[in-house]
PDB file of C-alpha atoms in Angstrom:
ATOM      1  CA  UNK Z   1    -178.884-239.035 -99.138  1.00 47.00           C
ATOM      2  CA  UNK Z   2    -175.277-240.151 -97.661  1.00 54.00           C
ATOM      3  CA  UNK Z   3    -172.269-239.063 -98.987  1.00 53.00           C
ATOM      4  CA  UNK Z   4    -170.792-241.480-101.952  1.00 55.00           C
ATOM      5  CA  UNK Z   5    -167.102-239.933-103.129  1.00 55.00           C
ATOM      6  CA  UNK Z   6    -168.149-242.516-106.014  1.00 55.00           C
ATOM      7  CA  UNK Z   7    -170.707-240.716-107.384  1.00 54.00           C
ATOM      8  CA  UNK Z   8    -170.056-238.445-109.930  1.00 49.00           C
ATOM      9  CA  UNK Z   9    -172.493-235.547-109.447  1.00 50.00           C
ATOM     10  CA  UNK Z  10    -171.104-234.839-105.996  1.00 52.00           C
ATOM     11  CA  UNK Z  11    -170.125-231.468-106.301  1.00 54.00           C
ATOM     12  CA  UNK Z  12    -167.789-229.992-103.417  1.00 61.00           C
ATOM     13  CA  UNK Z  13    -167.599-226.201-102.806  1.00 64.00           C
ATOM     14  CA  UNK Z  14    -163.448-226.324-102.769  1.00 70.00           C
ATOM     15  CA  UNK Z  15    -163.658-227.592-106.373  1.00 72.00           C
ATOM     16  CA  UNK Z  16    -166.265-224.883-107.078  1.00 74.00           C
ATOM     17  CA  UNK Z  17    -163.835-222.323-105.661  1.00 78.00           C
ATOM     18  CA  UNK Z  18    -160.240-223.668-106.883  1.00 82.00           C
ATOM     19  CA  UNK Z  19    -162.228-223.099-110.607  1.00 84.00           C
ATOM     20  CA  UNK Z  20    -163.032-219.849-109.787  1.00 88.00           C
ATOM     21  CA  UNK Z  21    -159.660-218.654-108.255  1.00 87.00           C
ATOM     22  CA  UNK Z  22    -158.727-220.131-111.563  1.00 91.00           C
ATOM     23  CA  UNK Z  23    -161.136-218.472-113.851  1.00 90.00           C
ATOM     24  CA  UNK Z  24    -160.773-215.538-111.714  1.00 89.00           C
ATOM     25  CA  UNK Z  25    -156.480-215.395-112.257  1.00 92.00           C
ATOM     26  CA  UNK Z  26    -157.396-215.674-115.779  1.00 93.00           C
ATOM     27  CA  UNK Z  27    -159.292-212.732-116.233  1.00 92.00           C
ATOM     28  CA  UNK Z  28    -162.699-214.815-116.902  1.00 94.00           C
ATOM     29  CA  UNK Z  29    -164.750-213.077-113.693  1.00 93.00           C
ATOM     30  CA  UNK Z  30    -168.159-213.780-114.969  1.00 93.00           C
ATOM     31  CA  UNK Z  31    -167.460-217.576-115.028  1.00 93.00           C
ATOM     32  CA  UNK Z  32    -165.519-217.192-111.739  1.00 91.00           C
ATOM     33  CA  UNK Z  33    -168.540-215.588-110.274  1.00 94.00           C
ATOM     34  CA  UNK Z  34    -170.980-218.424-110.946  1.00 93.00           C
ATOM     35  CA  UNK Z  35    -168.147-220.470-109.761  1.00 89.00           C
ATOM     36  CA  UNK Z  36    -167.985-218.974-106.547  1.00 90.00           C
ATOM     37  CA  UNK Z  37    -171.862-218.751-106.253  1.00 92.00           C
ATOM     38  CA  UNK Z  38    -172.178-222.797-106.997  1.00 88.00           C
ATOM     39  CA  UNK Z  39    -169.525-222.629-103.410  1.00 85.00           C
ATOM     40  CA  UNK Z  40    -171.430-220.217-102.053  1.00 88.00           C
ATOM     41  CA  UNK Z  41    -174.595-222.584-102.170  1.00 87.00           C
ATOM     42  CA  UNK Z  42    -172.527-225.662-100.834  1.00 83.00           C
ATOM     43  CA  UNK Z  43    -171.047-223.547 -97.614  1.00 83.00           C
ATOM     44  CA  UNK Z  44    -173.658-220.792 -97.043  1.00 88.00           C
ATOM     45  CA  UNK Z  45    -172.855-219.904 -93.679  1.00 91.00           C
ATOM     46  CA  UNK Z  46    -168.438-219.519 -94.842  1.00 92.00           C
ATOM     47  CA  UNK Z  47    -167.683-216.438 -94.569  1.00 95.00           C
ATOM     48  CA  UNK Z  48    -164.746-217.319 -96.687  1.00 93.00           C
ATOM     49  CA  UNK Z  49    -166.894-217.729 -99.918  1.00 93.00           C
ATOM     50  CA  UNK Z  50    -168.259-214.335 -99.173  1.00 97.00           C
ATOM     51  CA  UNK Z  51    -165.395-212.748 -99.509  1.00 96.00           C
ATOM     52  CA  UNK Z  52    -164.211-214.452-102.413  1.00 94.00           C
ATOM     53  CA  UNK Z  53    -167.332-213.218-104.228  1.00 96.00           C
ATOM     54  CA  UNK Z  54    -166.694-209.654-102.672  1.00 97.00           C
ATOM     55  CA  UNK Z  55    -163.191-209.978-104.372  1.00 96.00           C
ATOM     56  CA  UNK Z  56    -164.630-210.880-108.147  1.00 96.00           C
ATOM     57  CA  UNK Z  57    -167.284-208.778-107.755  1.00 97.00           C
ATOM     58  CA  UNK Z  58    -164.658-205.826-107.274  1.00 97.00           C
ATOM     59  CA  UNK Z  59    -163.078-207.083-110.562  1.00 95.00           C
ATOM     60  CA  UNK Z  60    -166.190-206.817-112.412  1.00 96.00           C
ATOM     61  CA  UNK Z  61    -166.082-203.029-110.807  1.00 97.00           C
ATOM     62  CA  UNK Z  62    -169.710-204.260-109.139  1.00 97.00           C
ATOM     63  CA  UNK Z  63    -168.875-202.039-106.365  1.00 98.00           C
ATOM     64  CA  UNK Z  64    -172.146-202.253-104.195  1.00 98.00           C
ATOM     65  CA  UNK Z  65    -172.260-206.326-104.559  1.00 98.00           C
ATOM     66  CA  UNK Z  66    -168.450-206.151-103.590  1.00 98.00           C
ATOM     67  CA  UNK Z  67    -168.972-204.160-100.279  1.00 98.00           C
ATOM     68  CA  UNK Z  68    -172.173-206.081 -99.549  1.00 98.00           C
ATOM     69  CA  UNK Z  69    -170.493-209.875 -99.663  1.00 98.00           C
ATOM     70  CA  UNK Z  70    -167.224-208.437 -97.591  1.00 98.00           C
ATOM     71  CA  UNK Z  71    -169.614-206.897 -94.878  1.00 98.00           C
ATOM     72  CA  UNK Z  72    -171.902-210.422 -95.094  1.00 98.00           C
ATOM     73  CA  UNK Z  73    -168.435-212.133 -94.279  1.00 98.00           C
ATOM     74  CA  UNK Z  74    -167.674-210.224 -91.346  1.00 98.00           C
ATOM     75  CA  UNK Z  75    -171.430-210.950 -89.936  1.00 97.00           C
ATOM     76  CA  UNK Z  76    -170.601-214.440 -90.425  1.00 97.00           C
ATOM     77  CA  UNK Z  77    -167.250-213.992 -88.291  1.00 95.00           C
ATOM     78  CA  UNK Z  78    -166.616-211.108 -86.934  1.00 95.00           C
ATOM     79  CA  UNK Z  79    -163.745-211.909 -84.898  1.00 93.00           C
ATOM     80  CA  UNK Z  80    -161.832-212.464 -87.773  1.00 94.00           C
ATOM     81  CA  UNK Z  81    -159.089-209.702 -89.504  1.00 94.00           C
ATOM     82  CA  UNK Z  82    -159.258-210.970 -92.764  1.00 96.00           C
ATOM     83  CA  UNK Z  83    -163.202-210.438 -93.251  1.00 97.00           C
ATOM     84  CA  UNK Z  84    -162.366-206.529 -92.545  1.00 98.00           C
ATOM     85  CA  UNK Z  85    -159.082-206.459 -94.569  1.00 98.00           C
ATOM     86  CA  UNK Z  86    -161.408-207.888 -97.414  1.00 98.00           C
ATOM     87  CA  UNK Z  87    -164.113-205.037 -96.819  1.00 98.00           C
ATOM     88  CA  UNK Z  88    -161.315-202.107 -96.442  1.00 98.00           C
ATOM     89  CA  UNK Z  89    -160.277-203.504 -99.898  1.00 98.00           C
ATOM     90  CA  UNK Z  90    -163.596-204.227-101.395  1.00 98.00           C
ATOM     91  CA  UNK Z  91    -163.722-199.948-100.234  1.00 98.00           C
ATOM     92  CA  UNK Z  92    -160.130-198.854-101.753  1.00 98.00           C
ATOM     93  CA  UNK Z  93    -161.108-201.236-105.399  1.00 98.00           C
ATOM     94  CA  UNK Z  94    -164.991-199.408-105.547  1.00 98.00           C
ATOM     95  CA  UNK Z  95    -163.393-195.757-105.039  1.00 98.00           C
ATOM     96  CA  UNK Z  96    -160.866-196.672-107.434  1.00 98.00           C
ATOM     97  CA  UNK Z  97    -163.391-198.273-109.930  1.00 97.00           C
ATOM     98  CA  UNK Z  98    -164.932-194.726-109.805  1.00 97.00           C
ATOM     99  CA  UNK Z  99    -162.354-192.532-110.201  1.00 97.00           C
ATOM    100  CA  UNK Z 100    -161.594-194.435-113.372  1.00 96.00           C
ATOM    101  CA  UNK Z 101    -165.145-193.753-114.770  1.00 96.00           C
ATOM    102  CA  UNK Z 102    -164.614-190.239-113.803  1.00 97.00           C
ATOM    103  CA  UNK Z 103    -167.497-190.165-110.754  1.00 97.00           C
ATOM    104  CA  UNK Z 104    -165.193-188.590-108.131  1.00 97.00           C
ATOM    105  CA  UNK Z 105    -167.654-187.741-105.493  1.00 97.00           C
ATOM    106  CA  UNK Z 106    -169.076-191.735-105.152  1.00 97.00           C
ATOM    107  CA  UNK Z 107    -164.943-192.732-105.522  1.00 98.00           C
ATOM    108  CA  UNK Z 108    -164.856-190.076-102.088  1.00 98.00           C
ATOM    109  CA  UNK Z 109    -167.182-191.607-100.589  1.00 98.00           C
ATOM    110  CA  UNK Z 110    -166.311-194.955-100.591  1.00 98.00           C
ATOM    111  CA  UNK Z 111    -162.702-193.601 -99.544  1.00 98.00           C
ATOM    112  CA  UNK Z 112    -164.197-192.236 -96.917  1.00 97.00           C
ATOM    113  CA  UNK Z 113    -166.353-195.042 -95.714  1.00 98.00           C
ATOM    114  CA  UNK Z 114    -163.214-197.265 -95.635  1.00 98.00           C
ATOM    115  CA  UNK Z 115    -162.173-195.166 -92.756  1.00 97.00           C
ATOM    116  CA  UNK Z 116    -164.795-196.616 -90.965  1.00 98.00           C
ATOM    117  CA  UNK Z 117    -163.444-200.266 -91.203  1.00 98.00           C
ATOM    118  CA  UNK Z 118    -160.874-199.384 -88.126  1.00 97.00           C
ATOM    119  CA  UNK Z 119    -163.605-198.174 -86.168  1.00 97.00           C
ATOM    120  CA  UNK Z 120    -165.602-200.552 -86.575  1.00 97.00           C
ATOM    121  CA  UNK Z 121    -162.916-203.239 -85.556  1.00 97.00           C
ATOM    122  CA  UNK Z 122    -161.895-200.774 -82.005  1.00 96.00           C
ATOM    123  CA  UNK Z 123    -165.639-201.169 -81.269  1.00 96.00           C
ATOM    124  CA  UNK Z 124    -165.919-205.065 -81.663  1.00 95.00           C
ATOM    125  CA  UNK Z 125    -163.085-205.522 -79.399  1.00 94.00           C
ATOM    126  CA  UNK Z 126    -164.260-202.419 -76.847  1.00 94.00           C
ATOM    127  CA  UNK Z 127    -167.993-204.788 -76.544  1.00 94.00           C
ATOM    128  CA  UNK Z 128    -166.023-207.582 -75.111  1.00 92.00           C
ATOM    129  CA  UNK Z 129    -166.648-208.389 -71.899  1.00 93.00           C
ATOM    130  CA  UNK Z 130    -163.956-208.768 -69.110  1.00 91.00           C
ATOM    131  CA  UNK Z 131    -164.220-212.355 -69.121  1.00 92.00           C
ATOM    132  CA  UNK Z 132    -164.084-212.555 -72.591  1.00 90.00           C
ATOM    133  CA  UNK Z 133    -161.078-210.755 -72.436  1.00 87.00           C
ATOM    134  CA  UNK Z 134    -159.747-212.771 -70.395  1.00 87.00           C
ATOM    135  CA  UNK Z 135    -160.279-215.810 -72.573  1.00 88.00           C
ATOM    136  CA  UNK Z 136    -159.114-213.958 -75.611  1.00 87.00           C
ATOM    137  CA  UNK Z 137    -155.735-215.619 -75.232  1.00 82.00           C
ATOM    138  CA  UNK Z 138    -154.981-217.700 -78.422  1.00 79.00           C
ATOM    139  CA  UNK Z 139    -154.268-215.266 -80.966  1.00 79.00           C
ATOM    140  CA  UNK Z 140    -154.000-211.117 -80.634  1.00 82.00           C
ATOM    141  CA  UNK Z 141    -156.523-208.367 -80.230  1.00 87.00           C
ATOM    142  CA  UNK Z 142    -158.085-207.640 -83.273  1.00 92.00           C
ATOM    143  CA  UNK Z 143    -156.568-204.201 -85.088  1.00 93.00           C
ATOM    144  CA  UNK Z 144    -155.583-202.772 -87.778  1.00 95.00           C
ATOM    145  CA  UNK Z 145    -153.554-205.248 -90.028  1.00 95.00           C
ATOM    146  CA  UNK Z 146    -150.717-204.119 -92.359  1.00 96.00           C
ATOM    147  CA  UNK Z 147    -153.253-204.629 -95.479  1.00 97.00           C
ATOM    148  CA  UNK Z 148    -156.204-202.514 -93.855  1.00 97.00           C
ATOM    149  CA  UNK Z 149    -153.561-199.985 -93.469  1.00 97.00           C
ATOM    150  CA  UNK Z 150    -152.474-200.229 -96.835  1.00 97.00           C
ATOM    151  CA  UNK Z 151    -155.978-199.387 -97.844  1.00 97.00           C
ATOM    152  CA  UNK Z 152    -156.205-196.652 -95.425  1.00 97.00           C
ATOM    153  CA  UNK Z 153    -153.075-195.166 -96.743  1.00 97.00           C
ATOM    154  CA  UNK Z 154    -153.696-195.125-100.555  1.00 97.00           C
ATOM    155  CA  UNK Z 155    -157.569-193.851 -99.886  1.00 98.00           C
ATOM    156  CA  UNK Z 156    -155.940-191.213 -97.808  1.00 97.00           C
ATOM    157  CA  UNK Z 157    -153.542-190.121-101.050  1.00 96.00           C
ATOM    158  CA  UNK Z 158    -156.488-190.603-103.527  1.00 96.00           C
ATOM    159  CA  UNK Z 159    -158.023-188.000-100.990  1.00 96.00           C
ATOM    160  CA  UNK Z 160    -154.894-185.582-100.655  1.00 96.00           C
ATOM    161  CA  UNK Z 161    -153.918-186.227 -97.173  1.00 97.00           C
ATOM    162  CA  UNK Z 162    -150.892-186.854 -97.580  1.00 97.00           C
ATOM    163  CA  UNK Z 163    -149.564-186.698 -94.126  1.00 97.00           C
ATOM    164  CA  UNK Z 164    -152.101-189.812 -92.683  1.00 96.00           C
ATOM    165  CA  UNK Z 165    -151.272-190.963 -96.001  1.00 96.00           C
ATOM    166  CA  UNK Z 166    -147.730-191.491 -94.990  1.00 97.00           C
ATOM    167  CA  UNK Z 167    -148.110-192.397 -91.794  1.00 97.00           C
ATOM    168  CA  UNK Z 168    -150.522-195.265 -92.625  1.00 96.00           C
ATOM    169  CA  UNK Z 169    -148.585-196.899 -95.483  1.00 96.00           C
ATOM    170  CA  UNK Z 170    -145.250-196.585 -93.175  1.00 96.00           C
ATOM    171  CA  UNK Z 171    -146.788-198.371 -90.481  1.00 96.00           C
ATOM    172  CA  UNK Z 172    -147.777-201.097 -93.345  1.00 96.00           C
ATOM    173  CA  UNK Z 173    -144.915-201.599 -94.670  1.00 94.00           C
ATOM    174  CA  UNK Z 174    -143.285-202.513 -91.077  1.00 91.00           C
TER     175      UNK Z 174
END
């Protein structure tokens, strides 16, 4: 079937996902979820619409669907910052989510898997190979952005350290 803009049952994913950016600023997650999911179904391989869905699912304090949609985003580009900055936040929201329900030892762990999202970005850009390297000349080397630092900085005060703590949310904040 061809594409007719006339016809009125074409459904586009960025009018699936303004509604649930919408829905979702409003505080009405479920119906931003199947929102998202009707985008999701339109542009299955974006890893943008994964992490949208990582980011409501963290609002309905779904923390395992959360982590699982950021770390399907960064399969589906995983040269990409903002697909890790999404799953060091999707991380930071779950421990938070269960401190607030009082389970301290899953909120640790999930603080302490978010310390992982660095390494795993050092070790995508260590497999490169020389001549990708070499070609990797349009934008920087992947790191540590100021948000996934901002996540690493408030996990590390939820977790005491208060030292990293600092050192991480200075080096944000720059």
């Amino acid at each position: 079937v061809a594409y007719n803009p006339l016809n009125p049952e074409f459904h586009c994913s960025d009018r699936s996902y303004s509604l649930a950016w919408i829905y979702q600023a409003q505080g009405k997650f479920d119906e931003a979820l199947a929102e998202a999911k009707k985008a999701l179904e339109l542009s299955k391989y974006s890893a943008q619409r994964y992490a949208d869905i990582s980011s409501i699912y963290s609002n309905l304090k779904q923390n395992t669907d959360a982590i699982a949609y950021a770390q399907k985003a960064i399969s589906l580009a995983p040269y990409h910052n903002q697909y890790y900055e999404a799953l060091a936040r999707a991380y930071l929201i779950s421990g938070i989510n269960e401190l607030s329900t009082g389970n301290k030892d899953m909120a640790r762990q999930y603080f302490e898997e978010l310390f992982q999202v660095p390494v795993m970005i050092e070790e995508k850009m260590n497999g490169l190979n020389p001549e990708q390297k070499r070609l990797w000349n349009m934008a920087p080397y992947m790191t540590s952005t100021p948000p996934i630092l901002l996540s690493l900085g408030a996990a590390q005060c939820f977790l005491g350290d208060w030292e990293s703590s600092e050192i991480n949310l200075k080096k944000a904040a720059e």
